[in-house]
PDB file of C-alpha atoms in Angstrom:
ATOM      1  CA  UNK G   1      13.500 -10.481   8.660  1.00  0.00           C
ATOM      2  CA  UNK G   2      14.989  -8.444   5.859  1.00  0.00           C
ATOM      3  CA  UNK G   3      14.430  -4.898   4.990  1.00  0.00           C
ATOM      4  CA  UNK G   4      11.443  -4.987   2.774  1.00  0.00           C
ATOM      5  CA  UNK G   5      12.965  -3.379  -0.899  1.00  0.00           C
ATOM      6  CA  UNK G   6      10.895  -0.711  -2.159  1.00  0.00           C
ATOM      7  CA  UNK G   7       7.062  -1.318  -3.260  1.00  0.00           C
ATOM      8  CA  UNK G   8       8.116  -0.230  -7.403  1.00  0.00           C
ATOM      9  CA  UNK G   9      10.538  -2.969  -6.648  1.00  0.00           C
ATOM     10  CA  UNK G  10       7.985  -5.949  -7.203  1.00  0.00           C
ATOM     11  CA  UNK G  11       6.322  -7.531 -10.109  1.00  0.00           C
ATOM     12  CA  UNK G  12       2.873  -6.208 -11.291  1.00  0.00           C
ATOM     13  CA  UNK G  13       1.073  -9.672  -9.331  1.00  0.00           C
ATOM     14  CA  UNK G  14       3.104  -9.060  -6.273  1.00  0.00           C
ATOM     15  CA  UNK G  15       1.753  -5.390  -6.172  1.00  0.00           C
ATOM     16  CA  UNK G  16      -1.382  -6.680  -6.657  1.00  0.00           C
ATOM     17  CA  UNK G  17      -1.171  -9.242  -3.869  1.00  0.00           C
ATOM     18  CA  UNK G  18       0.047  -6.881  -1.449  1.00  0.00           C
ATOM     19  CA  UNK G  19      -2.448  -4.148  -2.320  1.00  0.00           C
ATOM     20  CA  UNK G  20      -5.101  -7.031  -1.780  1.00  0.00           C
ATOM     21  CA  UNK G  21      -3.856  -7.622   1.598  1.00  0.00           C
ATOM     22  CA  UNK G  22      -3.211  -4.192   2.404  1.00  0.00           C
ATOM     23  CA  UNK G  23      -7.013  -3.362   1.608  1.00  0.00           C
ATOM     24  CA  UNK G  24      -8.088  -6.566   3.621  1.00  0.00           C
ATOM     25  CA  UNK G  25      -6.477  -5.788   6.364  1.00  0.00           C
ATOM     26  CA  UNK G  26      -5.592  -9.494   7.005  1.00  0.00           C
ATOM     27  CA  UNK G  27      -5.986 -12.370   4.412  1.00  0.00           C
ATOM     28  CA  UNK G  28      -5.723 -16.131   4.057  1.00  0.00           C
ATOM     29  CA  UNK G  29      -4.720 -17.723   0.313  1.00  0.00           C
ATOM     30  CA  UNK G  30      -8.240 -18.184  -0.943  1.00  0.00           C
ATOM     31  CA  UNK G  31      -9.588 -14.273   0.353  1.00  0.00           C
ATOM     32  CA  UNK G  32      -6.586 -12.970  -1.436  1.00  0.00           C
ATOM     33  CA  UNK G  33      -7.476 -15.373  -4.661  1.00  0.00           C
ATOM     34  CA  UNK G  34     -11.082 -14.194  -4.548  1.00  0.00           C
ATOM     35  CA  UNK G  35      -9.903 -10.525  -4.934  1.00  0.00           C
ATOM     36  CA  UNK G  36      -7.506 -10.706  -8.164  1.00  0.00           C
ATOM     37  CA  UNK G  37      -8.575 -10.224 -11.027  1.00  0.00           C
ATOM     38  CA  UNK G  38      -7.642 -13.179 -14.146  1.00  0.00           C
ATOM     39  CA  UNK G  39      -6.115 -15.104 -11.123  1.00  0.00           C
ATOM     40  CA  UNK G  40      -3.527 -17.667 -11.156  1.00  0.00           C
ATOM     41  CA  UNK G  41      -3.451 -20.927  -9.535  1.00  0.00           C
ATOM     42  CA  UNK G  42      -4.188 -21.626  -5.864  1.00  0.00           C
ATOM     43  CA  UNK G  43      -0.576 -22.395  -5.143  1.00  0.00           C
ATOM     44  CA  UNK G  44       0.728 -19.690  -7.271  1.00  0.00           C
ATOM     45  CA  UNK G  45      -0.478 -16.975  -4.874  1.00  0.00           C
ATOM     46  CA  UNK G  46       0.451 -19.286  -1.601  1.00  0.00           C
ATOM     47  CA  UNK G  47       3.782 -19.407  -3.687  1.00  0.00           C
ATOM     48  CA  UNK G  48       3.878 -15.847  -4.089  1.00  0.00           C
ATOM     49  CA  UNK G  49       2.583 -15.022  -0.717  1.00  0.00           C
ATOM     50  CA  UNK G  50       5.569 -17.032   0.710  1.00  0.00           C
ATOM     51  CA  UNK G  51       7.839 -15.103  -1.763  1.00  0.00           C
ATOM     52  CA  UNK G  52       6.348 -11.804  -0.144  1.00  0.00           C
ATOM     53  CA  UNK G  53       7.093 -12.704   3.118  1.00  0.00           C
ATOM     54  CA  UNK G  54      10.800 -13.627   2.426  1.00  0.00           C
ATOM     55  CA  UNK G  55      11.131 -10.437   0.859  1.00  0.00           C
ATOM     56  CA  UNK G  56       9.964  -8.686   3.842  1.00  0.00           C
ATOM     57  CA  UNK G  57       6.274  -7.283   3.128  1.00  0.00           C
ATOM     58  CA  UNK G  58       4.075  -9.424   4.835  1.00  0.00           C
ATOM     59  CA  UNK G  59       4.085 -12.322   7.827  1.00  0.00           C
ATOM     60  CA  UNK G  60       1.746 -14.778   8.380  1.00  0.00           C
ATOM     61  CA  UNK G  61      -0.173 -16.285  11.626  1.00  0.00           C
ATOM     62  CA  UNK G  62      -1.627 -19.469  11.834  1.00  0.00           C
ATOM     63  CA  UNK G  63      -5.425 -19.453  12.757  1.00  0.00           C
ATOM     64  CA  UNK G  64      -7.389 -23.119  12.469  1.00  0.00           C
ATOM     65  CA  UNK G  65      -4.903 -24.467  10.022  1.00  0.00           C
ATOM     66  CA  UNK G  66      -4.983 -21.634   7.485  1.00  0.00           C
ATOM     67  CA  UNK G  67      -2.191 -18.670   7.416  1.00  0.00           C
ATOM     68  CA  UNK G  68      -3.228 -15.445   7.412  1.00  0.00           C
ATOM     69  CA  UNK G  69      -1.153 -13.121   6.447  1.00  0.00           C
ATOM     70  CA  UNK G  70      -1.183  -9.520   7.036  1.00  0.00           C
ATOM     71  CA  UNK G  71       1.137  -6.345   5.954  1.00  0.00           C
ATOM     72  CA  UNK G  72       4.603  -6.072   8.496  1.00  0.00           C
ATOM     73  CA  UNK G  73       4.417  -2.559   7.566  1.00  0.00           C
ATOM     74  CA  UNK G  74       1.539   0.048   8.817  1.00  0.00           C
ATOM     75  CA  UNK G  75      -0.058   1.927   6.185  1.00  0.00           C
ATOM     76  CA  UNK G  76       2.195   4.987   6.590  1.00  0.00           C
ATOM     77  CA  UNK G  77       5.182   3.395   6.910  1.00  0.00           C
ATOM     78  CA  UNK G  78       4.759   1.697   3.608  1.00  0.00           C
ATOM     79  CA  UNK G  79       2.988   4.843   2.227  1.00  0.00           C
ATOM     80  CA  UNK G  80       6.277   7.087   2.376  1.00  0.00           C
ATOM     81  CA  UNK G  81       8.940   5.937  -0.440  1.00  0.00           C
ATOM     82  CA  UNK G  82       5.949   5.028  -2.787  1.00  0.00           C
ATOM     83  CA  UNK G  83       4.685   8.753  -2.203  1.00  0.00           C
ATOM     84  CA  UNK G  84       8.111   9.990  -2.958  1.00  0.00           C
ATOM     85  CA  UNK G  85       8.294   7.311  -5.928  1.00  0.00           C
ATOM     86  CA  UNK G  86       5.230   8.700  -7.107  1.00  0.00           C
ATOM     87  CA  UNK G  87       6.527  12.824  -6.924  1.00  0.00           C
ATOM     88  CA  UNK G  88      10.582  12.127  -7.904  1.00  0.00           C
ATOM     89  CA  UNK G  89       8.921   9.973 -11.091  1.00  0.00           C
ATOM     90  CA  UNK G  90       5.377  11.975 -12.111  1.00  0.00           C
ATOM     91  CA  UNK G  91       6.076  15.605 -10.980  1.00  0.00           C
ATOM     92  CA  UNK G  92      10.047  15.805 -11.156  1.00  0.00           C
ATOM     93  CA  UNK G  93      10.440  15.810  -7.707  1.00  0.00           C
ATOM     94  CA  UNK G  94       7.767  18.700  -6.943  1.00  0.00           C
ATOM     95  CA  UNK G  95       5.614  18.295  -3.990  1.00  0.00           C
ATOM     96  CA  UNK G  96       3.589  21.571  -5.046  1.00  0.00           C
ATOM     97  CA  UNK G  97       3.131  20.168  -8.643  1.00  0.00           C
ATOM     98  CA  UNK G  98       1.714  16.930  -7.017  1.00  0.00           C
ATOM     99  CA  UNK G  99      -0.587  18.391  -4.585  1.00  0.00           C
ATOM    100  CA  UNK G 100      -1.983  20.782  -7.084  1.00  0.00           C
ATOM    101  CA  UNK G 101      -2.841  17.704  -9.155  1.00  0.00           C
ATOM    102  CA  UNK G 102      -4.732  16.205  -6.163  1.00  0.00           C
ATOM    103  CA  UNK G 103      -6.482  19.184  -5.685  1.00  0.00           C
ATOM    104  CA  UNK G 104      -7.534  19.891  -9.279  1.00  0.00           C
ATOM    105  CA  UNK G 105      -8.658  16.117  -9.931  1.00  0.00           C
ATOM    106  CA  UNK G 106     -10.753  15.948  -6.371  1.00  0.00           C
ATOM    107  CA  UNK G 107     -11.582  19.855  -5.215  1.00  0.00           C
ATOM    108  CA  UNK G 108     -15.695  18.979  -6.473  1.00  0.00           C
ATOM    109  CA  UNK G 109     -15.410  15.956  -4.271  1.00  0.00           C
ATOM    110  CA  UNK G 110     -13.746  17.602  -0.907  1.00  0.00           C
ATOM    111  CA  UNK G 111     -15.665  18.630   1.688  1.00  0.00           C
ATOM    112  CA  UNK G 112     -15.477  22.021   3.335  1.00  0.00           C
ATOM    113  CA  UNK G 113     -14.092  20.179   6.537  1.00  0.00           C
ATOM    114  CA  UNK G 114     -11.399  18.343   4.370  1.00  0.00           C
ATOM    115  CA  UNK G 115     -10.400  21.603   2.997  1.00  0.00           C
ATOM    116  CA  UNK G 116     -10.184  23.102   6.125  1.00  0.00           C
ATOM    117  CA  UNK G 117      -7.903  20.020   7.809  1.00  0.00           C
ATOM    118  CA  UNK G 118      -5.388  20.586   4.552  1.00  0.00           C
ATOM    119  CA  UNK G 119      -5.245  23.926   5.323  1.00  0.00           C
ATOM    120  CA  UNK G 120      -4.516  23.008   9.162  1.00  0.00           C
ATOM    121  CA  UNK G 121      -1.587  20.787   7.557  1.00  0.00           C
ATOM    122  CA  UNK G 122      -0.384  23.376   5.875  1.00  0.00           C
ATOM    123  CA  UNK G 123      -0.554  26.136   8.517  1.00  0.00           C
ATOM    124  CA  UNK G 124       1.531  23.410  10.940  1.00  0.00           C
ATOM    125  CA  UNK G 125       4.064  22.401   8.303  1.00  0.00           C
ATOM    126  CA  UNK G 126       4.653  26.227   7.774  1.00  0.00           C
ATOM    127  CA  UNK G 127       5.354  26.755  11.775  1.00  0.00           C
ATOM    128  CA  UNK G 128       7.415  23.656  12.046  1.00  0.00           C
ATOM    129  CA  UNK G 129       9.986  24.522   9.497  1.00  0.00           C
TER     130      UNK G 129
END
């Protein structure tokens, strides 16, 4: 199995395929279909779906005749370079800028107990250093 390349790597579909699956959990051809939006043909996404798997993103079982495929890497693992994509290419690198972003967009719509878990984060990144 290769090395999956990074996630700003693919095409705009294949992101959206893989973000379908990713929020699925699991998905067969026609469940991932059903969730695009202006959606090509059936065999295009098999096609693609195939294409992701070469790549390295996903891998498929074979339940009652139909694959399924799912994600080969957890949430977190794949969450990592396109976090750092996201800071290097939006806030020049700045992990401060980028959480202060977060913060300002969301702070009406975090609870006191999610405010109080970042500051836990915080508090342990600060000791573990």
């Amino acid at each position: 199995m290769p090395k999956p390349l990074p996630y700003a790597a693919l095409g705009r579909r294949e992101r959206q395929i893989v973000d379908t699956v990713y929020q699925l959990g699991r998905a067969s051809v026609a469940q991932v279909l059903e969730q695009l939006s202006d959606p090509p043909s059936y065999s295009a996404v098999r096609a693609m779906l195939r294409l992701l798997e070469d790549k390295g993103y996903l891998h498929h079982t074979e339940e009652e005749g139909r694959y399924i495929y799912e994600p080969r890497l957890s949430h977190e693992q794949a969450n990592r370079p396109v976090l750092k994509h996201l800071v290097s290419t939006f806030f020049k690198g700045s992990i401060e800028a980028a959480m202060a972003a977060l913060l300002d967009e969301s702070k009406d719509e975090l609870s006191d107990a999610e405010l109080g878990r970042l500051a836990a984060m915080i508090d342990r990144a600060r000791k573990e250093r």
